[in-house]
Amino acid sequence: MQAERLAVTPVPVRSDRPQAERPEEVKLIGVARSFARDQEIYGQGEDAELVYKVVSGVVREVRMLADGRRQIVDFRFPGDVFGVEPGAARQASAEAVGEATVIVARRSGVVAEQPQALWRLALSDLARSQNHALTLGRRTASERVVAFLLDLEERHDAGEAMIELPVSRQDMADYLGLTIETVSRTLTQLQHEGLIQLQGCRQVRLARRQTLCELCE
Amino acid sequence: MQAERLAVTPVPVRSDRPQAERPEEVKLIGVARSFARDQEIYGQGEDAELVYKVVSGVVREVRMLADGRRQIVDFRFPGDVFGVEPGAARQASAEAVGEATVIVARRSGVVAEQPQALWRLALSDLARSQNHALTLGRRTASERVVAFLLDLEERHDAGEAMIELPVSRQDMADYLGLTIETVSRTLTQLQHEGLIQLQGCRQVRLARRQTLCELCE
DNA sequence: CGTCGAATTGAAGTAATTCAAACTGTGTGG
DNA sequence: CCACACAGTTTGAATTACTTCAATTCGACG
């Protein structure tokens, strides 16, 4: 786990993202740290004095029940800031999905310097979360999977036809409130229906965009 | 729908709520408006230039799918501020659950005067929403209902034994991602297990608190 | 007392889960 | 370079929690 000083954020702004979604970038100046696959960045209940920005890799925010049931509350991609909490204690834990590196900064400093940007961030996270609640509460398995794929594509770098699934089936399942088997079955079913094409288990091409979008209303 | 000028907020702060949850009250100065049962306060897609504070009654925030499936994203009780959005357009609609009166203010004014309080509000709404996602994604029907009852009790005014269910079975169902029948069955089942006592369909007493809490971990 | 919307209860159906087995692909050591 | 091992994924069959559809009951209100 190396640590080095970094000038501001060297992360390219994704150009395809609508401006409303990224109103102003939160700028983090701090130390870079790398985490191994599945390594915990912070844990539920810990002190929430640090905030983070993804440089590379993917991070998942996780809430767990005592018996091990797991809900992934959101994924964080390069450029995303995470770890800002309402109270002193972390409500969720954060883990590196694969190898990931993040910039770490003190919460207090960022709050003092960029209150506006942090507020916007909280509001857009809230909107995302409420959307997620709609998915979890009212959509069927295939609607959930399609919603996830479309969200991925929207947050994805380029407009390439082939998008990379950055997370395992288990992570998809824990994000979508399903089991790994249901996710897998749903993907192959979508493929049979000609709505997507899978290439290995980590590459998807979305076909018939229109139909896919309609599936999520 | 009467409208009159109101001095600051005449709403009593709930004393039982932990301080961390209500770090600083957002103060709204504005016009009071009353809404009839099921009346829309604002609709999905409308311009989000106003913010609201509940004076009396209960408000639900609703997201809908095209075919009518409905997810209640949160309930707002007296003292709660709602309607602050990340963008220009409303992501959800808000409706009065029963007769309700709210204070209305311009977003821009509140943002200018109380950025800090609004930020805290957004963060605590986010925490609530992520918790809700855990419930919707990973909890069973009885766990969901118990979680709802405990949340209600926590937000409830006094420490009275009997708590009033402020919403219909349909609203509970749409909040918990269940059907009205499942909610009803679950409540009677909890009663048979001696975990709650129902008095009519709007009054509940929580018994065996410890066991109830353990059900939600 | 009768009416009407809301809630409860019952029976049948189903989407998703669970349990179990087979497959795939990737890295490792012979 | 091939064979093996192993983790992740896919597929299958049986089960189940929740839904759906259909009555029935409750309770507030004229």
Tab-separated table of C-alpha atoms (C1' of nucleotides) in Angstrom:
chain	number	residue	atom	x	y	z
A	1	MET	CA	0.000	0.000	0.000
A	2	GLN	CA	2.093	2.900	-1.213
A	3	ALA	CA	1.435	6.515	-0.217
A	4	GLU	CA	2.598	9.604	-2.034
A	5	ARG	CA	1.707	13.263	-2.223
A	6	LEU	CA	-0.471	14.164	-5.157
A	7	ALA	CA	-1.369	17.441	-6.731
A	8	VAL	CA	-5.076	18.007	-7.122
A	9	THR	CA	-7.062	15.428	-9.064
A	10	PRO	CA	-5.432	13.950	-12.107
A	11	VAL	CA	-8.619	12.171	-13.035
A	12	PRO	CA	-10.126	13.101	-16.391
A	13	VAL	CA	-13.675	14.347	-16.214
A	14	ARG	CA	-15.962	12.027	-18.075
A	15	SER	CA	-17.215	13.969	-21.000
A	16	ASP	CA	-20.377	12.032	-21.752
A	17	ARG	CA	-21.878	12.651	-18.337
A	18	PRO	CA	-24.620	15.291	-18.436
A	19	GLN	CA	-23.525	18.525	-16.803
A	20	ALA	CA	-26.376	18.455	-14.309
A	21	GLU	CA	-25.037	15.236	-12.854
A	22	ARG	CA	-21.573	16.616	-12.168
A	23	PRO	CA	-22.278	20.200	-11.334
A	24	GLU	CA	-18.909	20.987	-9.894
A	25	GLU	CA	-16.175	18.549	-9.206
A	26	VAL	CA	-15.099	18.170	-5.604
A	27	LYS	CA	-11.347	18.684	-5.572
A	28	LEU	CA	-9.364	16.578	-3.159
A	29	ILE	CA	-5.788	17.331	-2.270
A	30	GLY	CA	-4.249	14.568	-0.291
A	31	VAL	CA	-2.389	11.356	-0.109
A	32	ALA	CA	-2.898	8.531	-2.592
A	33	ARG	CA	-3.362	5.034	-1.251
A	34	SER	CA	-3.777	1.742	-3.021
A	35	PHE	CA	-5.913	-1.117	-1.863
A	36	ALA	CA	-5.853	-4.757	-2.845
A	37	ARG	CA	-8.905	-6.596	-4.091
A	38	ASP	CA	-11.568	-6.896	-1.394
A	39	GLN	CA	-9.518	-4.868	1.038
A	40	GLU	CA	-11.487	-2.686	3.408
A	41	ILE	CA	-10.988	1.056	3.024
A	42	TYR	CA	-13.062	1.844	6.080
A	43	GLY	CA	-15.459	-0.138	8.228
A	44	GLN	CA	-18.949	0.348	9.621
A	45	GLY	CA	-18.770	2.183	12.940
A	46	GLU	CA	-15.324	3.670	12.420
A	47	ASP	CA	-14.599	7.337	12.778
A	48	ALA	CA	-15.618	9.239	9.643
A	49	GLU	CA	-12.880	11.843	9.572
A	50	LEU	CA	-11.557	11.079	6.101
A	51	VAL	CA	-13.052	11.474	2.658
A	52	TYR	CA	-11.937	9.764	-0.513
A	53	LYS	CA	-11.808	10.108	-4.258
A	54	VAL	CA	-11.368	7.198	-6.599
A	55	VAL	CA	-8.356	7.513	-8.886
A	56	SER	CA	-8.503	4.079	-10.457
A	57	GLY	CA	-10.431	0.898	-9.881
A	58	VAL	CA	-13.866	0.544	-8.342
A	59	VAL	CA	-15.031	0.858	-4.744
A	60	ARG	CA	-18.197	-0.573	-3.204
A	61	GLU	CA	-20.061	0.831	-0.232
A	62	VAL	CA	-21.548	-1.978	1.790
A	63	ARG	CA	-24.086	-2.339	4.563
A	64	MET	CA	-24.340	-5.677	6.314
A	65	LEU	CA	-26.832	-7.452	8.512
A	66	ALA	CA	-25.645	-9.486	11.475
A	67	ASP	CA	-26.220	-12.804	9.723
A	68	GLY	CA	-24.060	-11.819	6.763
A	69	ARG	CA	-26.659	-10.601	4.311
A	70	ARG	CA	-25.040	-7.841	2.375
A	71	GLN	CA	-26.394	-4.823	0.502
A	72	ILE	CA	-24.135	-2.807	-1.733
A	73	VAL	CA	-25.425	0.693	-1.417
A	74	ASP	CA	-23.421	2.153	-4.290
A	75	PHE	CA	-20.400	1.656	-6.493
A	76	ARG	CA	-17.820	4.397	-6.871
A	77	PHE	CA	-15.884	4.844	-10.090
A	78	PRO	CA	-12.837	6.952	-10.972
A	79	GLY	CA	-13.582	10.586	-10.256
A	80	ASP	CA	-16.245	9.818	-7.647
A	81	VAL	CA	-15.887	11.204	-4.143
A	82	PHE	CA	-17.137	9.053	-1.270
A	83	GLY	CA	-17.009	8.638	2.473
A	84	VAL	CA	-18.785	11.844	3.476
A	85	GLU	CA	-21.092	10.962	6.366
A	86	PRO	CA	-23.732	12.809	8.355
A	87	GLY	CA	-22.374	11.809	11.746
A	88	ALA	CA	-19.092	10.896	13.338
A	89	ALA	CA	-19.431	7.172	12.693
A	90	ARG	CA	-19.446	5.355	9.358
A	91	GLN	CA	-22.820	3.940	8.420
A	92	ALA	CA	-21.385	1.628	5.824
A	93	SER	CA	-18.036	0.139	5.009
A	94	ALA	CA	-16.111	0.710	1.792
A	95	GLU	CA	-14.062	-1.926	0.009
A	96	ALA	CA	-11.920	-2.081	-3.092
A	97	VAL	CA	-13.665	-4.214	-5.704
A	98	GLY	CA	-10.427	-4.980	-7.528
A	99	GLU	CA	-7.078	-3.292	-7.148
A	100	ALA	CA	-7.971	0.350	-6.515
A	101	THR	CA	-6.248	3.571	-5.682
A	102	VAL	CA	-7.866	6.551	-4.007
A	103	ILE	CA	-6.911	9.990	-2.783
A	104	VAL	CA	-7.499	10.524	0.921
A	105	ALA	CA	-8.185	13.891	2.539
A	106	ARG	CA	-9.399	15.175	5.877
A	107	ARG	CA	-13.078	15.787	5.895
A	108	SER	CA	-12.781	19.037	7.842
A	109	GLY	CA	-10.566	20.652	5.238
A	110	VAL	CA	-12.801	19.775	2.326
A	111	VAL	CA	-15.904	20.877	4.200
A	112	ALA	CA	-14.335	24.240	4.913
A	113	GLU	CA	-13.135	24.821	1.359
A	114	GLN	CA	-15.877	23.385	-0.830
A	115	PRO	CA	-19.165	23.330	1.041
A	116	GLN	CA	-21.125	23.974	-2.117
A	117	ALA	CA	-19.619	21.120	-4.077
A	118	LEU	CA	-20.075	18.731	-1.158
A	119	TRP	CA	-23.695	19.693	-0.822
A	120	ARG	CA	-24.334	19.044	-4.505
A	121	LEU	CA	-22.588	15.725	-4.130
A	122	ALA	CA	-24.799	14.725	-1.206
A	123	LEU	CA	-27.923	15.675	-3.141
A	124	SER	CA	-26.960	13.716	-6.210
A	125	ASP	CA	-26.019	10.702	-4.099
A	126	LEU	CA	-29.408	11.005	-2.472
A	127	ALA	CA	-31.163	11.068	-5.831
A	128	ARG	CA	-29.201	7.996	-6.906
A	129	SER	CA	-30.072	6.214	-3.683
A	130	GLN	CA	-33.768	6.953	-3.998
A	131	ASN	CA	-33.683	5.660	-7.519
A	132	HIS	CA	-31.981	2.563	-6.224
A	133	ALA	CA	-34.763	2.183	-3.652
A	134	LEU	CA	-37.298	2.211	-6.474
A	135	THR	CA	-35.357	-0.535	-8.201
A	136	LEU	CA	-35.064	-2.649	-5.082
A	137	GLY	CA	-38.637	-2.147	-3.998
A	138	ARG	CA	-40.568	-2.386	-7.206
A	139	ARG	CA	-38.651	-3.774	-10.154
A	140	THR	CA	-38.396	-7.378	-11.323
A	141	ALA	CA	-35.102	-9.203	-11.639
A	142	SER	CA	-34.670	-8.445	-15.330
A	143	GLU	CA	-35.637	-4.816	-14.866
A	144	ARG	CA	-33.034	-4.542	-12.116
A	145	VAL	CA	-30.301	-6.034	-14.233
A	146	VAL	CA	-31.147	-3.812	-17.191
A	147	ALA	CA	-31.271	-0.738	-14.961
A	148	PHE	CA	-27.835	-1.623	-13.693
A	149	LEU	CA	-26.430	-2.070	-17.183
A	150	LEU	CA	-27.883	1.223	-18.356
A	151	ASP	CA	-26.528	3.023	-15.314
A	152	LEU	CA	-23.129	1.478	-15.939
A	153	GLU	CA	-23.188	2.586	-19.517
A	154	GLU	CA	-24.135	6.101	-18.517
A	155	ARG	CA	-21.252	6.321	-16.079
A	156	HIS	CA	-18.937	4.598	-18.505
A	157	ASP	CA	-16.072	6.432	-20.121
A	158	ALA	CA	-16.601	6.213	-23.833
A	159	GLY	CA	-19.513	5.517	-26.086
A	160	GLU	CA	-17.979	2.231	-27.107
A	161	ALA	CA	-20.376	-0.505	-27.958
A	162	MET	CA	-18.784	-2.992	-25.587
A	163	ILE	CA	-18.951	-2.149	-21.923
A	164	GLU	CA	-16.905	-3.825	-19.261
A	165	LEU	CA	-18.657	-5.193	-16.194
A	166	PRO	CA	-16.349	-3.932	-13.479
A	167	VAL	CA	-17.788	-6.164	-10.758
A	168	SER	CA	-18.482	-9.837	-10.133
A	169	ARG	CA	-21.892	-11.490	-10.312
A	170	GLN	CA	-21.915	-11.590	-6.515
A	171	ASP	CA	-21.440	-7.829	-6.335
A	172	MET	CA	-24.137	-7.269	-8.922
A	173	ALA	CA	-26.441	-9.509	-6.895
A	174	ASP	CA	-25.692	-7.694	-3.655
A	175	TYR	CA	-26.296	-4.365	-5.337
A	176	LEU	CA	-29.541	-5.446	-6.961
A	177	GLY	CA	-30.995	-7.348	-4.024
A	178	LEU	CA	-30.901	-10.653	-5.888
A	179	THR	CA	-28.917	-13.878	-5.747
A	180	ILE	CA	-25.932	-14.613	-7.902
A	181	GLU	CA	-27.882	-17.328	-9.703
A	182	THR	CA	-30.751	-15.017	-10.554
A	183	VAL	CA	-28.352	-12.424	-11.949
A	184	SER	CA	-26.656	-15.047	-14.073
A	185	ARG	CA	-29.893	-16.521	-15.365
A	186	THR	CA	-31.261	-13.079	-16.106
A	187	LEU	CA	-28.202	-12.132	-18.143
A	188	THR	CA	-28.379	-15.267	-20.262
A	189	GLN	CA	-32.103	-14.769	-20.701
A	190	LEU	CA	-31.553	-11.192	-21.865
A	191	GLN	CA	-29.013	-12.553	-24.300
A	192	HIS	CA	-31.471	-15.123	-25.660
A	193	GLU	CA	-33.983	-12.346	-26.143
A	194	GLY	CA	-31.378	-10.495	-28.187
A	195	LEU	CA	-31.254	-7.510	-25.861
A	196	ILE	CA	-27.624	-7.904	-24.895
A	197	GLN	CA	-24.572	-9.822	-26.059
A	198	LEU	CA	-22.170	-11.309	-23.556
A	199	GLN	CA	-18.539	-11.923	-24.380
A	200	GLY	CA	-17.064	-13.896	-21.556
A	201	CYS	CA	-18.602	-12.904	-18.272
A	202	ARG	CA	-17.199	-9.397	-18.034
A	203	GLN	CA	-18.034	-7.853	-21.396
A	204	VAL	CA	-21.510	-6.817	-22.511
A	205	ARG	CA	-22.842	-5.113	-25.579
A	206	LEU	CA	-26.233	-3.487	-25.259
A	207	ALA	CA	-28.406	-4.075	-28.278
A	208	ARG	CA	-31.850	-2.642	-28.930
A	209	ARG	CA	-31.239	0.293	-26.632
A	210	GLN	CA	-34.784	1.515	-27.028
A	211	THR	CA	-36.294	-1.727	-25.755
A	212	LEU	CA	-33.863	-1.809	-22.863
A	213	CYS	CA	-34.784	1.691	-21.771
A	214	GLU	CA	-38.463	0.915	-21.990
A	215	LEU	CA	-37.912	-2.018	-19.658
A	216	CYS	CA	-37.061	0.510	-16.956
A	217	GLU	CA	-40.238	2.299	-17.778
B	1	MET	CA	-56.112	25.723	0.542
B	2	GLN	CA	-55.503	28.740	2.767
B	3	ALA	CA	-52.251	30.710	2.716
B	4	GLU	CA	-50.962	33.010	5.415
B	5	ARG	CA	-47.679	34.560	6.479
B	6	LEU	CA	-45.914	32.719	9.236
B	7	ALA	CA	-43.048	33.676	11.486
B	8	VAL	CA	-40.195	31.201	11.600
B	9	THR	CA	-41.018	27.621	12.437
B	10	PRO	CA	-43.630	27.094	15.109
B	11	VAL	CA	-42.941	23.378	15.128
B	12	PRO	CA	-41.647	21.923	18.376
B	13	VAL	CA	-38.366	20.084	18.124
B	14	ARG	CA	-38.846	16.454	19.022
B	15	SER	CA	-36.885	15.895	22.166
B	16	ASP	CA	-36.394	12.158	21.927
B	17	ARG	CA	-34.529	12.324	18.659
B	18	PRO	CA	-30.776	11.870	19.107
B	19	GLN	CA	-28.862	15.069	18.556
B	20	ALA	CA	-26.767	13.600	15.770
B	21	GLU	CA	-29.891	13.066	13.696
B	22	ARG	CA	-31.066	16.659	13.959
B	23	PRO	CA	-27.835	18.563	14.045
B	24	GLU	CA	-29.316	21.913	13.330
B	25	GLU	CA	-32.823	22.660	12.344
B	26	VAL	CA	-33.378	24.186	8.935
B	27	LYS	CA	-35.476	27.293	9.512
B	28	LEU	CA	-38.031	28.114	6.883
B	29	ILE	CA	-39.725	31.466	6.664
B	30	GLY	CA	-42.552	31.438	4.253
B	31	VAL	CA	-46.145	30.885	3.454
B	32	ALA	CA	-48.212	28.114	5.033
B	33	ARG	CA	-50.324	25.976	2.759
B	34	SER	CA	-52.721	23.176	3.517
B	35	PHE	CA	-53.320	20.152	1.387
B	36	ALA	CA	-56.164	17.666	1.375
B	37	ARG	CA	-55.687	13.946	1.694
B	38	ASP	CA	-53.816	12.517	-1.315
B	39	GLN	CA	-53.383	15.936	-2.842
B	40	GLU	CA	-50.175	16.455	-4.762
B	41	ILE	CA	-47.762	19.033	-3.329
B	42	TYR	CA	-45.441	18.785	-6.302
B	43	GLY	CA	-45.073	16.363	-9.185
B	44	GLN	CA	-42.261	14.448	-10.824
B	45	GLY	CA	-40.603	16.601	-13.484
B	46	GLU	CA	-41.830	19.931	-12.163
B	47	ASP	CA	-39.534	22.812	-11.432
B	48	ALA	CA	-37.834	22.391	-8.057
B	49	GLU	CA	-37.700	26.007	-6.966
B	50	LEU	CA	-39.557	25.580	-3.682
B	51	VAL	CA	-38.710	23.787	-0.469
B	52	TYR	CA	-41.114	22.719	2.251
B	53	LYS	CA	-41.392	22.025	5.926
B	54	VAL	CA	-44.131	19.937	7.447
B	55	VAL	CA	-46.145	21.746	10.076
B	56	SER	CA	-48.786	19.112	10.652
B	57	GLY	CA	-49.811	15.881	9.012
B	58	VAL	CA	-47.637	13.527	7.027
B	59	VAL	CA	-46.191	13.813	3.529
B	60	ARG	CA	-44.996	10.996	1.286
B	61	GLU	CA	-42.356	11.265	-1.417
B	62	VAL	CA	-43.220	8.981	-4.286
B	63	ARG	CA	-41.476	7.616	-7.341
B	64	MET	CA	-43.568	5.860	-9.954
B	65	LEU	CA	-42.966	3.501	-12.831
B	66	ALA	CA	-44.851	3.911	-16.064
B	67	ASP	CA	-47.196	1.005	-15.336
B	68	GLY	CA	-48.243	2.440	-12.002
B	69	ARG	CA	-45.935	0.581	-9.646
B	70	ARG	CA	-45.197	2.962	-6.840
B	71	GLN	CA	-42.321	3.292	-4.411
B	72	ILE	CA	-42.577	5.612	-1.462
B	73	VAL	CA	-39.088	6.890	-0.976
B	74	ASP	CA	-39.662	8.496	2.397
B	75	PHE	CA	-42.290	9.852	4.746
B	76	ARG	CA	-41.985	13.354	6.165
B	77	PHE	CA	-43.336	14.215	9.588
B	78	PRO	CA	-43.872	17.525	11.369
B	79	GLY	CA	-40.589	19.391	11.556
B	80	ASP	CA	-39.088	17.645	8.540
B	81	VAL	CA	-37.873	19.692	5.600
B	82	PHE	CA	-38.305	18.207	2.148
B	83	GLY	CA	-38.238	19.066	-1.530
B	84	VAL	CA	-34.570	19.979	-1.865
B	85	GLU	CA	-33.351	18.506	-5.148
B	86	PRO	CA	-30.001	18.206	-6.903
B	87	GLY	CA	-31.224	19.500	-10.232
B	88	ALA	CA	-33.875	21.808	-11.585
B	89	ALA	CA	-36.500	19.098	-11.992
B	90	ARG	CA	-38.236	17.082	-9.296
B	91	GLN	CA	-37.178	13.452	-9.216
B	92	ALA	CA	-40.164	12.406	-7.172
B	93	SER	CA	-43.563	13.754	-6.363
B	94	ALA	CA	-44.800	14.677	-2.898
B	95	GLU	CA	-48.324	14.103	-1.636
B	96	ALA	CA	-50.222	14.757	1.551
B	97	VAL	CA	-50.992	11.456	3.256
B	98	GLY	CA	-53.908	12.916	5.189
B	99	GLU	CA	-54.805	16.534	5.699
B	100	ALA	CA	-51.427	18.256	5.955
B	101	THR	CA	-50.061	21.756	6.237
B	102	VAL	CA	-46.591	22.830	5.227
B	103	ILE	CA	-44.509	25.974	5.088
B	104	VAL	CA	-43.279	26.853	1.616
B	105	ALA	CA	-40.135	28.843	0.879
B	106	ARG	CA	-37.955	29.650	-2.110
B	107	ARG	CA	-35.086	27.300	-2.437
B	108	SER	CA	-32.629	30.006	-3.383
B	109	GLY	CA	-33.199	31.952	-0.187
B	110	VAL	CA	-32.732	28.990	2.090
B	111	VAL	CA	-29.653	27.862	0.202
B	112	ALA	CA	-28.097	31.286	0.605
B	113	GLU	CA	-28.889	31.574	4.291
B	114	GLN	CA	-28.420	28.084	5.673
B	115	PRO	CA	-26.080	26.098	3.452
B	116	GLN	CA	-24.682	24.208	6.405
B	117	ALA	CA	-28.041	23.034	7.717
B	118	LEU	CA	-29.156	22.025	4.227
B	119	TRP	CA	-26.021	20.014	3.721
B	120	ARG	CA	-26.547	18.156	6.988
B	121	LEU	CA	-30.111	17.521	5.962
B	122	ALA	CA	-29.049	16.034	2.646
B	123	LEU	CA	-26.516	13.783	4.351
B	124	SER	CA	-28.975	12.481	6.884
B	125	ASP	CA	-31.587	11.891	4.180
B	126	LEU	CA	-28.925	9.995	2.281
B	127	ALA	CA	-28.147	7.828	5.300
B	128	ARG	CA	-31.851	7.125	5.739
B	129	SER	CA	-32.205	6.238	2.092
B	130	GLN	CA	-29.263	3.859	2.131
B	131	ASN	CA	-30.720	2.189	5.163
B	132	HIS	CA	-33.983	1.901	3.307
B	133	ALA	CA	-32.125	0.287	0.417
B	134	LEU	CA	-30.767	-2.324	2.809
B	135	THR	CA	-34.291	-3.044	3.970
B	136	LEU	CA	-35.674	-3.287	0.452
B	137	GLY	CA	-32.817	-5.331	-0.900
B	138	ARG	CA	-32.101	-7.770	1.868
B	139	ARG	CA	-34.770	-7.991	4.523
B	140	THR	CA	-37.758	-10.338	4.707
B	141	ALA	CA	-41.320	-9.094	4.946
B	142	SER	CA	-41.489	-9.314	8.735
B	143	GLU	CA	-38.107	-7.662	9.141
B	144	ARG	CA	-39.278	-4.838	6.903
B	145	VAL	CA	-42.443	-4.281	8.866
B	146	VAL	CA	-40.580	-4.362	12.185
B	147	ALA	CA	-37.949	-1.968	10.848
B	148	PHE	CA	-40.714	0.399	9.825
B	149	LEU	CA	-42.398	0.226	13.229
B	150	LEU	CA	-39.122	0.860	15.040
B	151	ASP	CA	-38.307	3.775	12.765
B	152	LEU	CA	-41.763	5.192	13.380
B	153	GLU	CA	-41.328	4.875	17.109
B	154	GLU	CA	-37.965	6.587	16.954
B	155	ARG	CA	-39.399	9.519	15.039
B	156	HIS	CA	-42.503	9.542	17.176
B	157	ASP	CA	-43.194	12.379	19.575
B	158	ALA	CA	-43.460	10.883	22.996
B	159	GLY	CA	-42.313	7.670	24.605
B	160	GLU	CA	-45.887	6.498	24.885
B	161	ALA	CA	-46.469	2.823	24.697
B	162	MET	CA	-49.068	3.110	21.958
B	163	ILE	CA	-47.909	4.471	18.664
B	164	GLU	CA	-50.180	5.684	15.941
B	165	LEU	CA	-49.695	4.346	12.436
B	166	PRO	CA	-49.951	7.546	10.435
B	167	VAL	CA	-50.349	5.844	7.065
B	168	SER	CA	-52.536	3.254	5.396
B	169	ARG	CA	-51.558	-0.336	4.706
B	170	GLN	CA	-51.163	0.621	1.062
B	171	ASP	CA	-48.649	3.314	1.946
B	172	MET	CA	-46.764	0.956	4.229
B	173	ALA	CA	-46.673	-1.583	1.420
B	174	ASP	CA	-45.423	0.941	-1.103
B	175	TYR	CA	-42.758	2.093	1.310
B	176	LEU	CA	-41.622	-1.428	2.170
B	177	GLY	CA	-41.735	-2.893	-1.334
B	178	LEU	CA	-44.499	-5.342	-0.426
B	179	THR	CA	-48.186	-5.772	-1.152
B	180	ILE	CA	-50.950	-4.590	1.093
B	181	GLU	CA	-51.901	-8.191	1.851
B	182	THR	CA	-48.402	-9.146	2.920
B	183	VAL	CA	-48.214	-6.150	5.241
B	184	SER	CA	-51.524	-7.076	6.786
B	185	ARG	CA	-50.655	-10.727	7.210
B	186	THR	CA	-47.267	-9.843	8.670
B	187	LEU	CA	-48.817	-7.539	11.244
B	188	THR	CA	-51.282	-10.155	12.431
B	189	GLN	CA	-48.522	-12.728	12.516
B	190	LEU	CA	-46.352	-10.426	14.651
B	191	GLN	CA	-49.323	-10.035	16.937
B	192	HIS	CA	-49.785	-13.798	17.245
B	193	GLU	CA	-46.108	-14.081	18.127
B	194	GLY	CA	-46.694	-11.576	20.897
B	195	LEU	CA	-44.284	-9.023	19.460
B	196	ILE	CA	-46.839	-6.297	18.915
B	197	GLN	CA	-50.417	-5.532	19.899
B	198	LEU	CA	-52.794	-3.985	17.415
B	199	GLN	CA	-55.744	-1.878	18.503
B	200	GLY	CA	-57.845	-1.233	15.476
B	201	CYS	CA	-55.700	-0.911	12.393
B	202	ARG	CA	-53.993	2.375	13.250
B	203	GLN	CA	-52.696	1.805	16.774
B	204	VAL	CA	-49.775	-0.453	17.676
B	205	ARG	CA	-47.982	-1.190	20.903
B	206	LEU	CA	-44.514	-2.647	20.587
B	207	ALA	CA	-43.896	-5.433	23.061
B	208	ARG	CA	-40.645	-7.286	23.622
B	209	ARG	CA	-38.597	-4.426	22.270
B	210	GLN	CA	-35.387	-6.398	22.549
B	211	THR	CA	-36.647	-9.171	20.285
B	212	LEU	CA	-37.977	-6.650	17.787
B	213	CYS	CA	-34.638	-4.872	17.579
B	214	GLU	CA	-32.813	-8.141	17.131
B	215	LEU	CA	-35.079	-8.907	14.185
B	216	CYS	CA	-33.477	-5.963	12.408
B	217	GLU	CA	-30.071	-6.837	13.907
C	1	DC	C1'	-78.799	0.798	10.653
C	2	DG	C1'	-76.822	0.626	6.167
C	3	DT	C1'	-73.066	1.927	3.104
C	4	DC	C1'	-68.485	2.244	1.518
C	5	DG	C1'	-63.583	2.186	1.599
C	6	DA	C1'	-60.001	-0.088	4.011
C	7	DA	C1'	-58.237	-4.155	6.084
C	8	DT	C1'	-58.113	-9.004	6.785
C	9	DT	C1'	-58.184	-13.773	5.526
C	10	DG	C1'	-57.969	-17.731	2.311
C	11	DA	C1'	-56.439	-20.425	-1.672
C	12	DA	C1'	-53.796	-20.779	-5.789
C	13	DG	C1'	-50.032	-19.205	-8.531
C	14	DT	C1'	-45.281	-17.551	-9.466
C	15	DA	C1'	-40.874	-15.179	-9.358
C	16	DA	C1'	-36.986	-15.724	-7.123
C	17	DT	C1'	-34.283	-18.595	-3.864
C	18	DT	C1'	-31.928	-22.623	-2.419
C	19	DC	C1'	-29.348	-26.547	-3.021
C	20	DA	C1'	-26.604	-29.150	-6.064
C	21	DA	C1'	-23.955	-30.206	-10.011
C	22	DA	C1'	-21.403	-29.038	-14.156
C	23	DC	C1'	-18.851	-25.828	-16.702
C	24	DT	C1'	-15.296	-22.013	-17.850
C	25	DG	C1'	-11.327	-19.687	-17.855
C	26	DT	C1'	-7.132	-18.343	-15.723
C	27	DG	C1'	-2.948	-19.094	-13.315
C	28	DT	C1'	0.524	-22.639	-11.703
C	29	DG	C1'	3.561	-26.325	-11.441
C	30	DG	C1'	5.254	-30.436	-13.558
D	1	DC	C1'	3.443	-26.776	-23.299
D	2	DC	C1'	0.043	-29.317	-21.103
D	3	DA	C1'	-2.539	-30.772	-17.058
D	4	DC	C1'	-4.341	-29.611	-12.972
D	5	DA	C1'	-6.573	-26.744	-9.509
D	6	DC	C1'	-9.642	-23.408	-8.138
D	7	DA	C1'	-12.591	-19.550	-8.048
D	8	DG	C1'	-16.217	-17.738	-10.444
D	9	DT	C1'	-20.064	-18.645	-13.280
D	10	DT	C1'	-23.738	-21.135	-15.370
D	11	DT	C1'	-27.411	-24.434	-15.423
D	12	DG	C1'	-30.955	-27.575	-13.386
D	13	DA	C1'	-34.545	-29.133	-10.123
D	14	DA	C1'	-37.058	-28.446	-5.981
D	15	DT	C1'	-38.659	-25.254	-2.571
D	16	DT	C1'	-40.528	-21.058	-0.637
D	17	DA	C1'	-41.747	-16.347	0.327
D	18	DC	C1'	-44.396	-13.366	-1.512
D	19	DT	C1'	-48.018	-12.140	-4.829
D	20	DT	C1'	-52.398	-12.423	-7.015
D	21	DC	C1'	-57.085	-13.062	-7.114
D	22	DA	C1'	-61.222	-13.585	-4.535
D	23	DA	C1'	-64.171	-13.304	-0.539
D	24	DT	C1'	-65.208	-11.747	3.944
D	25	DT	C1'	-64.886	-8.613	7.852
D	26	DC	C1'	-64.125	-4.300	10.047
D	27	DG	C1'	-64.991	0.364	11.223
D	28	DA	C1'	-66.100	5.125	10.358
D	29	DC	C1'	-69.759	8.090	8.922
D	30	DG	C1'	-74.171	9.622	7.190
